[in-house]
Coordinates of C-alpha atoms and ligand atoms in Angstrom, one line a residue:
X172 CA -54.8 -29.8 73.2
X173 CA -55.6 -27.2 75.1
X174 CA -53.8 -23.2 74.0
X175 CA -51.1 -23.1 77.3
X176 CA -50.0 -26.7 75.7
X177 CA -50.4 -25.8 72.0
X178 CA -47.9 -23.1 72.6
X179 CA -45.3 -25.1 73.1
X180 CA -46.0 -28.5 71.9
X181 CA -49.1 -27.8 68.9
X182 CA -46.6 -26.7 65.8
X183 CA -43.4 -27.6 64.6
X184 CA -41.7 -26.7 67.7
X185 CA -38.5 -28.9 67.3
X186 CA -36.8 -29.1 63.7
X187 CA -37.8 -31.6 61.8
X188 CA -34.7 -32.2 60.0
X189 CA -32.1 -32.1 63.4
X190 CA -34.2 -32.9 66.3
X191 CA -32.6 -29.5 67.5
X192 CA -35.4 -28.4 70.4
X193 CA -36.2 -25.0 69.2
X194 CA -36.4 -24.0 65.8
X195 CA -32.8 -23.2 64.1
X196 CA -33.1 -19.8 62.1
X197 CA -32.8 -20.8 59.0
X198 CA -31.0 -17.7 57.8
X199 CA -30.6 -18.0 53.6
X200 CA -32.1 -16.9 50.7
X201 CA -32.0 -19.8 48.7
X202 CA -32.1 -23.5 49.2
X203 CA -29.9 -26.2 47.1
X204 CA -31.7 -27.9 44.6
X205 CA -30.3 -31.6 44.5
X206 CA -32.6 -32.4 41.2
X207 CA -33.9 -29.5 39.4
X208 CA -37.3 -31.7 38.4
X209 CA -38.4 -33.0 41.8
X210 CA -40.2 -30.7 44.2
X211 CA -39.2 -29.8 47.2
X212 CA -40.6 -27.8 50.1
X213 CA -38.2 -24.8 50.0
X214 CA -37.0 -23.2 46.9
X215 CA -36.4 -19.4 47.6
X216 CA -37.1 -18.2 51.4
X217 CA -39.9 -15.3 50.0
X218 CA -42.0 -18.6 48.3
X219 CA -41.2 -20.0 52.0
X220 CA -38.6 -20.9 54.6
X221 CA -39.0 -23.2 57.4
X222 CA -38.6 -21.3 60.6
X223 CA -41.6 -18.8 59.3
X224 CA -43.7 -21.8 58.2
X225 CA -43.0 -22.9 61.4
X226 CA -44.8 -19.6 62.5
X227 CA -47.2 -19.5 60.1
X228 CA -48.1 -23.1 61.0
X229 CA -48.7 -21.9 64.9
X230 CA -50.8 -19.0 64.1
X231 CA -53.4 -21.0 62.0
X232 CA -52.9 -23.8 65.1
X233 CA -53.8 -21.3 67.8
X234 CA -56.5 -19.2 65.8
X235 CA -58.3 -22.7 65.2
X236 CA -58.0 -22.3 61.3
X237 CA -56.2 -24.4 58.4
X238 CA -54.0 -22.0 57.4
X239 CA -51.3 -19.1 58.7
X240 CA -49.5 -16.5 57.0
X241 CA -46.6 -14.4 58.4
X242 CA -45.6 -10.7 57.0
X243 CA -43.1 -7.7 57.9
X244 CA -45.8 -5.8 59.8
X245 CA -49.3 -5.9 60.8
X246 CA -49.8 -3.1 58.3
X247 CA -48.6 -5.4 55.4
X248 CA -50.8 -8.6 57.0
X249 CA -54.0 -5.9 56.5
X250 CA -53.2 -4.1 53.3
X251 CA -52.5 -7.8 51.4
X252 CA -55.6 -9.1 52.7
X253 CA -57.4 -5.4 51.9
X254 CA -56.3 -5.9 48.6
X255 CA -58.1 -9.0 47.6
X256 CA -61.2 -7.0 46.9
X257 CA -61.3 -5.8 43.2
X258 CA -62.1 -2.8 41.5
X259 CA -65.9 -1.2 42.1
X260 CA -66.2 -3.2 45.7
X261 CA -67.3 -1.9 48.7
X262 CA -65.8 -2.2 52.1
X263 CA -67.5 -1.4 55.8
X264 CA -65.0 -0.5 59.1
X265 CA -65.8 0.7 61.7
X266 CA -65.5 4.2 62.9
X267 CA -62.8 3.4 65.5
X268 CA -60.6 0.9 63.4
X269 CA -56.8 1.4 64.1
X270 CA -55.4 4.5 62.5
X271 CA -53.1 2.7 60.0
X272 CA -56.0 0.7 58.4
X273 CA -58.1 3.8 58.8
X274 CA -55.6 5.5 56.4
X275 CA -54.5 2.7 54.2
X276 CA -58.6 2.2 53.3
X277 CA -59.1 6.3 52.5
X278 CA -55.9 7.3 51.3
X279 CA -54.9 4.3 49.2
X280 CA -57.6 1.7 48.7
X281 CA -59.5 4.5 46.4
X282 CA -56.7 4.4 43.7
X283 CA -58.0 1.1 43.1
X284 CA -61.8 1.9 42.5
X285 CA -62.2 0.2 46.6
X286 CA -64.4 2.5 48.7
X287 CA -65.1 2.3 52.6
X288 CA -68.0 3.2 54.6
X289 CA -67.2 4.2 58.2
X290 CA -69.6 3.0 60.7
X291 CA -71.3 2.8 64.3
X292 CA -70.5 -0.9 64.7
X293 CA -72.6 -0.3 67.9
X294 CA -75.5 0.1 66.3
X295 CA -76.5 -3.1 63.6
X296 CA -79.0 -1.3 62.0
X297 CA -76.3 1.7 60.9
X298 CA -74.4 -1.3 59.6
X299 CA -77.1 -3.3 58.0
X300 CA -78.0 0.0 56.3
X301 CA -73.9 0.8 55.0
X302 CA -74.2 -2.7 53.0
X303 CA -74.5 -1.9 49.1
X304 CA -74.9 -4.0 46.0
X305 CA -71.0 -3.7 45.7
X306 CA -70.4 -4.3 49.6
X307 CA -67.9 -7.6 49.6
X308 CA -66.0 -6.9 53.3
X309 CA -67.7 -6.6 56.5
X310 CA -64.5 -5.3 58.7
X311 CA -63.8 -6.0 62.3
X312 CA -61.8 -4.7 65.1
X313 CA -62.8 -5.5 68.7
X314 CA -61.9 -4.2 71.4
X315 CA -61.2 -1.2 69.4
X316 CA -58.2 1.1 69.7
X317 CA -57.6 3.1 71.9
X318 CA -61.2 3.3 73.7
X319 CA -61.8 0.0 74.4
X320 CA -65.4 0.0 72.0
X321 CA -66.5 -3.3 71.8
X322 CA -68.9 -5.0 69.0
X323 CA -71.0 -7.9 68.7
X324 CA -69.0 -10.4 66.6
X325 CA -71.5 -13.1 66.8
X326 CA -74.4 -10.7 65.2
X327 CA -72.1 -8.9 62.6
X328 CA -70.9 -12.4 61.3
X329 CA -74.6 -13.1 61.0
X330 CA -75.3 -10.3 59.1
X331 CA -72.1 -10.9 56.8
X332 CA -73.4 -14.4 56.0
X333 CA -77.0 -12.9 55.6
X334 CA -75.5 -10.6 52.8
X335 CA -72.6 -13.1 51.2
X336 CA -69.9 -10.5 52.8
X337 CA -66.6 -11.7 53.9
X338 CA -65.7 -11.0 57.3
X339 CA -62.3 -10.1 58.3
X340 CA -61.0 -8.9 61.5
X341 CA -58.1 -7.3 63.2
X342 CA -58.0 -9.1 66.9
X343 CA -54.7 -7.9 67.8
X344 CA -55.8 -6.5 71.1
X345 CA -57.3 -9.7 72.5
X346 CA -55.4 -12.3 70.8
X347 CA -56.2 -15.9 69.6
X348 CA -55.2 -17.0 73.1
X349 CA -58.2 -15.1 75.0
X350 CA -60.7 -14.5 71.9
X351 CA -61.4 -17.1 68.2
X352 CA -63.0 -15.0 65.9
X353 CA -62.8 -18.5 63.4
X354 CA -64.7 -19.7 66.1
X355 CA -67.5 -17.4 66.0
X356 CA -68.0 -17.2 62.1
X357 CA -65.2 -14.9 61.0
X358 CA -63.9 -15.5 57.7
X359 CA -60.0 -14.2 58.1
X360 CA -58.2 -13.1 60.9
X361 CA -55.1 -10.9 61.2
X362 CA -53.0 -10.0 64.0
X363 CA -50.5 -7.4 64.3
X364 CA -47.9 -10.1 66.4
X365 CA -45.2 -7.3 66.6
X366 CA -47.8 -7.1 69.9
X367 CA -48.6 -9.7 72.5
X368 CA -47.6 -12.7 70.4
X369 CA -43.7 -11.7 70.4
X370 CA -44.6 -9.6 73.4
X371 CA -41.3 -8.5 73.9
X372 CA -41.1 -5.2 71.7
X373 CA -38.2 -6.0 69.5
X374 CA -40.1 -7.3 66.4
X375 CA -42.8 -6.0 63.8
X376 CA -44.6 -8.4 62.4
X377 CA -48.4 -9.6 61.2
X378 CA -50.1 -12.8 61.2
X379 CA -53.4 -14.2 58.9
X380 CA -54.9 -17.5 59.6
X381 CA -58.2 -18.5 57.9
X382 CA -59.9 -21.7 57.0
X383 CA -60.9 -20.9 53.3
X384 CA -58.5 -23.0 51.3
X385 CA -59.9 -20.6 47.8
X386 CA -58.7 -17.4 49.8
X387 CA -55.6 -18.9 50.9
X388 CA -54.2 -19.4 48.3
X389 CA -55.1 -16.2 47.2
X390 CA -53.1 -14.6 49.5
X391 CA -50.5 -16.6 49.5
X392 CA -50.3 -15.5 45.9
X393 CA -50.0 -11.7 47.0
X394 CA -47.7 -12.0 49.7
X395 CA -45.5 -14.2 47.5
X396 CA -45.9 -11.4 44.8
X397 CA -46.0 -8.2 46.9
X398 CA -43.0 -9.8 48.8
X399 CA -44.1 -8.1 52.4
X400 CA -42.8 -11.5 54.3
X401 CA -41.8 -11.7 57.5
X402 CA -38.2 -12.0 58.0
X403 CA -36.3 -15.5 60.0
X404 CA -34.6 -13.2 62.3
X405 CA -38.1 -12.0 63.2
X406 CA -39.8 -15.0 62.6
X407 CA -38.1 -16.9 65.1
X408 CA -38.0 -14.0 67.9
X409 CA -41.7 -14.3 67.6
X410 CA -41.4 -18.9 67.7
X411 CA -39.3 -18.0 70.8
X412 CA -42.0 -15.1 72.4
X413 CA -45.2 -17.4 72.0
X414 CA -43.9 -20.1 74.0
X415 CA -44.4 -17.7 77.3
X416 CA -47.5 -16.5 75.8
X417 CA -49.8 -17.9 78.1
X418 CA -48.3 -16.9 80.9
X419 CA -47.2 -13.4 80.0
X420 CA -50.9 -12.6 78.9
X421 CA -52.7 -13.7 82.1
X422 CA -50.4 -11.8 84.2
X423 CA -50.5 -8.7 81.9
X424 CA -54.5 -9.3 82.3
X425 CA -54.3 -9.7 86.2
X426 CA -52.4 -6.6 86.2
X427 CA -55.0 -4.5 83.6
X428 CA -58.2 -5.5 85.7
X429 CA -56.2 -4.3 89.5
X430 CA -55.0 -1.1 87.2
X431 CA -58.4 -0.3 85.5
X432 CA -60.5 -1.3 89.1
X433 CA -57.7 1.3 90.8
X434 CA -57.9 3.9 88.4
X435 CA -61.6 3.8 88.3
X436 CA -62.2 4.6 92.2
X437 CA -59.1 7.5 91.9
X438 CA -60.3 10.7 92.0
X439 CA -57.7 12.6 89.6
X440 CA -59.3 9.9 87.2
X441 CA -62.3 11.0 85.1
X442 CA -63.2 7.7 83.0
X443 CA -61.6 4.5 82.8
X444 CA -62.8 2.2 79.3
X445 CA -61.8 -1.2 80.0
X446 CA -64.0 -4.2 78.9
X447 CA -63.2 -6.5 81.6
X448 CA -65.2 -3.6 84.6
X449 CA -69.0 -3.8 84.8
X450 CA -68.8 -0.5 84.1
X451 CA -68.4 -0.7 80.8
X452 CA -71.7 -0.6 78.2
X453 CA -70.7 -3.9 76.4
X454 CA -68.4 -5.5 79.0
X455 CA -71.6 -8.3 78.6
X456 CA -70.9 -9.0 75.0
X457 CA -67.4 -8.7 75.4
X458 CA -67.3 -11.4 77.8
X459 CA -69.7 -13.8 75.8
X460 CA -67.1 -13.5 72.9
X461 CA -63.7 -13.2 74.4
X462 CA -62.4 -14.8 77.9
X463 CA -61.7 -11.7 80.1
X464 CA -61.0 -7.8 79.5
X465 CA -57.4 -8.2 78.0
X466 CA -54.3 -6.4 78.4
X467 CA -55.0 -2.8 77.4
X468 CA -57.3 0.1 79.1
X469 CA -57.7 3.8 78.8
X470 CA -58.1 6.4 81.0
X471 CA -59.2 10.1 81.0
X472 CA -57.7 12.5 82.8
X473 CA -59.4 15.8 81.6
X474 CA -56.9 17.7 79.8
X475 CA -52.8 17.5 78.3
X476 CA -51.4 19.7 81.2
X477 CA -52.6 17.0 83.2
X478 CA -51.6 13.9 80.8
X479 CA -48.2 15.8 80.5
X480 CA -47.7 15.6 84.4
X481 CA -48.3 12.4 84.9
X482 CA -46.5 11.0 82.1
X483 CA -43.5 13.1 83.0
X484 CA -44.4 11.3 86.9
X485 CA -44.3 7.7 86.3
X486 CA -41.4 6.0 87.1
X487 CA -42.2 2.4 85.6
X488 CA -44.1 2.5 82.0
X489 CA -42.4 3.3 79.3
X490 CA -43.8 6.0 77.6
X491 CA -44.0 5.1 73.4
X492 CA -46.3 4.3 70.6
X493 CA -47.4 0.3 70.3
X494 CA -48.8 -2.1 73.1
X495 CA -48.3 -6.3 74.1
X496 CA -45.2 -5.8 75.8
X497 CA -43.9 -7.4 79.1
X498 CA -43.3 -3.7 80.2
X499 CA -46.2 -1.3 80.7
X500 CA -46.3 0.9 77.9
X501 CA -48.3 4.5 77.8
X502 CA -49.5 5.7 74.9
X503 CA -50.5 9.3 74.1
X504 CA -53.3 8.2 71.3
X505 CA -53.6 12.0 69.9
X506 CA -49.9 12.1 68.9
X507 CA -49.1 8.4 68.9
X508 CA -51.7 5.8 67.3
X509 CA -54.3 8.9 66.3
X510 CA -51.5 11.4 64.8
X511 CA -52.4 10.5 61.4
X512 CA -56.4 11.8 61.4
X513 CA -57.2 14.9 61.7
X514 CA -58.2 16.7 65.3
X515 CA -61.9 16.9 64.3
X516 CA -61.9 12.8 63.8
X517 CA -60.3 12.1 66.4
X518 CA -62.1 14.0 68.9
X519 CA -65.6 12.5 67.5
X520 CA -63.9 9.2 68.2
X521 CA -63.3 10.2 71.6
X522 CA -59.5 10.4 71.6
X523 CA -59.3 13.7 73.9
X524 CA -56.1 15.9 74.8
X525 CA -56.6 14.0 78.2
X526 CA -57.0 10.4 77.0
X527 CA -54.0 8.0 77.9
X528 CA -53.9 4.1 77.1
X529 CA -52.1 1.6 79.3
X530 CA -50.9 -1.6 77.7
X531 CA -49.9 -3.7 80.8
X532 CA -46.7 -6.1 81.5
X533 CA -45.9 -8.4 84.0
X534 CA -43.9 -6.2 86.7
X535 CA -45.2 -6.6 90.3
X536 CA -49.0 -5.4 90.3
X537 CA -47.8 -3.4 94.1
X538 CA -45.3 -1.3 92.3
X539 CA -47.4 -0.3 89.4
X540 CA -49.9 1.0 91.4
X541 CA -47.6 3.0 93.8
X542 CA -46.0 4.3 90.7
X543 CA -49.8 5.5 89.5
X544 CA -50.4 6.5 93.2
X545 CA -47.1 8.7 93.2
X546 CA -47.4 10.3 89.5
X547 CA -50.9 10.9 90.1
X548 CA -50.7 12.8 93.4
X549 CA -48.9 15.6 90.8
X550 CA -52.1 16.6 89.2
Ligands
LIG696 C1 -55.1 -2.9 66.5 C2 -53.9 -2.8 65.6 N1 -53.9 -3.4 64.4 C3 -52.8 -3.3 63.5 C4 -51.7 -2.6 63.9 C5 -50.6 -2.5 63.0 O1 -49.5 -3.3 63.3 P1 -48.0 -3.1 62.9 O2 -47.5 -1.9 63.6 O3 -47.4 -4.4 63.3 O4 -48.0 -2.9 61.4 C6 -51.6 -2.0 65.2 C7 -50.4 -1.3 65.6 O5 -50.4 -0.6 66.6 C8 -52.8 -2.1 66.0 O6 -52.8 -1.6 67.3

């Protein structure tokens, strides 16, 4: 089956006990017990609950692996799977992973005797050298957040398996529609699907899939005891988003490659970083690894007087923190995504006072770039 089919046909997608066509929220706590001695599949909705098995069945369905996992946030998906490493391990990440793992992994992992090195995933040797005798976690995130940096997942998995490290990424911005890091070797994959798998920007939630059936259970033994599970409201906002998945994310994706093509030949425009333009250094490798240059691109404009104008210009976007939408969204990374590092990080990381990202939705591709044409002609 191929993915535009899976979403609506390739996981419990009509109830299995009714027949009802999508399915119900199953909105309670607890579940009658008609013989205390016989198992049954749901007991107490934080061991499990159908509508967010349902869920967790889809994720592991599209990601290509055995099993899925569903939590209140993104954060939680990455901090519970963070926190299978033990005391004395090592982690690597790389230099531009998204703010929030950045400061879970150097404010909090420590406490627990877990240390990070932060790393060039550019360069393989500066990653081959970071591995230690204590190094368990090789971590992933590509494209990265909010430049658009883009690493080789095929060679790092390589390198993981060369060393016996665990590999576990954060494919959020691509999603399992458009890139399979299960696929290319990766041991566990988490999504933050308060993005383009609800893609309507009224839930927060985070997704794991992985193939490992040891690990699995592993986490399903921390997210049963850290309790971070996903709620049924939420879980079934997110049943109901994926089933317009496919064609939300292709138009989005349309949308990104006429906005990122525009914005590159405009003069106000000083550097566009999207994968999907030739321009880009890796747009090669991020092509042999994902099928095109996804939703989301960024833009410099040179300075904030000049981000302030236009974002005070544009008529369509909405201007707020998170992406995977089916409205544009604009992001200011420096006091959005970025706010929590400090202005020396974030300016070796490249996020400027004049750097904007653009997570694009589905309106009319004509409109969107009037509205850029019009907000721009103010700088
Ligand atoms: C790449 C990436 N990973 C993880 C997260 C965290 O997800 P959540 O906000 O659902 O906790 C985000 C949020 O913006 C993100 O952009």
């Amino acid at each position: 089956m191929l993915d535009n089919t899976k979403l609506l046909h390739g996981y419990p997608v009509v109830d299995p006990y009714t027949g009802a066509a999508s399915i119900p929220k199953y909105q309670a706590s607890t579940f009658n017990q008609t013989d205390i001695f016989a198992k049954q599949d749901y007991s107490y909705t934080r061991f499990g609950n159908p509508t967010v098995s349902a869920l967790e069945e889809g994720i592991a369905e599209l990601e290509n692996g055995k099993y899925g996992f569903a939590f209140s946030s993104g954060m939680s998906a990455i901090a519970t799977v963070l926190m299978q490493l033990d005391a004395g391990d090592h982690l690597i990440v790389p230099n531009e992973v998204y703010g929030g793992t950045c400061q879970f992994t150097k404010e909090i992992l420590p406490s627990f005797d877990i240390h990070a090195s932060f790393v060039d995933y550019s360069d393989l040797e500066a990653v081959k050298a970071a591995i230690t005798p204590k190094t368990k976690v090789l971590y992933l995130e590509t494209p990265s957040n909010p430049l658009l940096k883009v690493c080789d997942i095929r060679a790092l998995v390589q390198l993981a398996k060369a060393h016996h490290l665990t590999t576990i990424m954060d494919n959020t911005f691509m999603t399992p529609l458009y890139q399979k890091p299960l696929d290319l070797g990766v041991d566990i994959v988490i999504e933050s699907a308060t993005k383009f798998l609800n893609g309507h920007s009224d839930v927060v939630a985070g997704l794991v899939s992985l193939n490992d059936e040891k690990m699995a259970n592993k986490i399903k033994l921390y997210q049963k005891a850290f309790g971070a599970i996903l709620g049924v409201e939420e879980a079934w906002l997110i049943l109901r988003g994926m089933k317009t998945m496919g064609i939300r994310m292709e138009k989005s994706c349309e949308n990104a490659m006429q906005l990122a093509n525009f914005l590159e030949q405009h003069a106000k425009v000083e550097k566009v970083f999207y994968p999907g333009l030739s321009s880009h250094p890796d747009s090669d490798i991020h092509l042999a690894q994902a099928k095109n240059g996804g939703a989301v691109l960024s833009f410099e404009l040179g300075s904030e007087d000049k981000v302030s104008c236009l974002t005070k210009h544009l008529k369509i976007p909405i201007i707020a923190v998170s992406l995977g939408g089916v409205e544009s969204i604009v992001s200011y990374p420096r006091t959005m995504s970025h706010a929590c590092i400090s202005e020396e990080e974030r300016l070796e990381q490249g996020v400027t006072p004049g750097l904007l990202r653009l997570s694009c939705g589905i309106e009319d591709i004509d409109d969107l770039l009037a509205d850029f044409e019009q907000a721009l002609s103010y700088i």
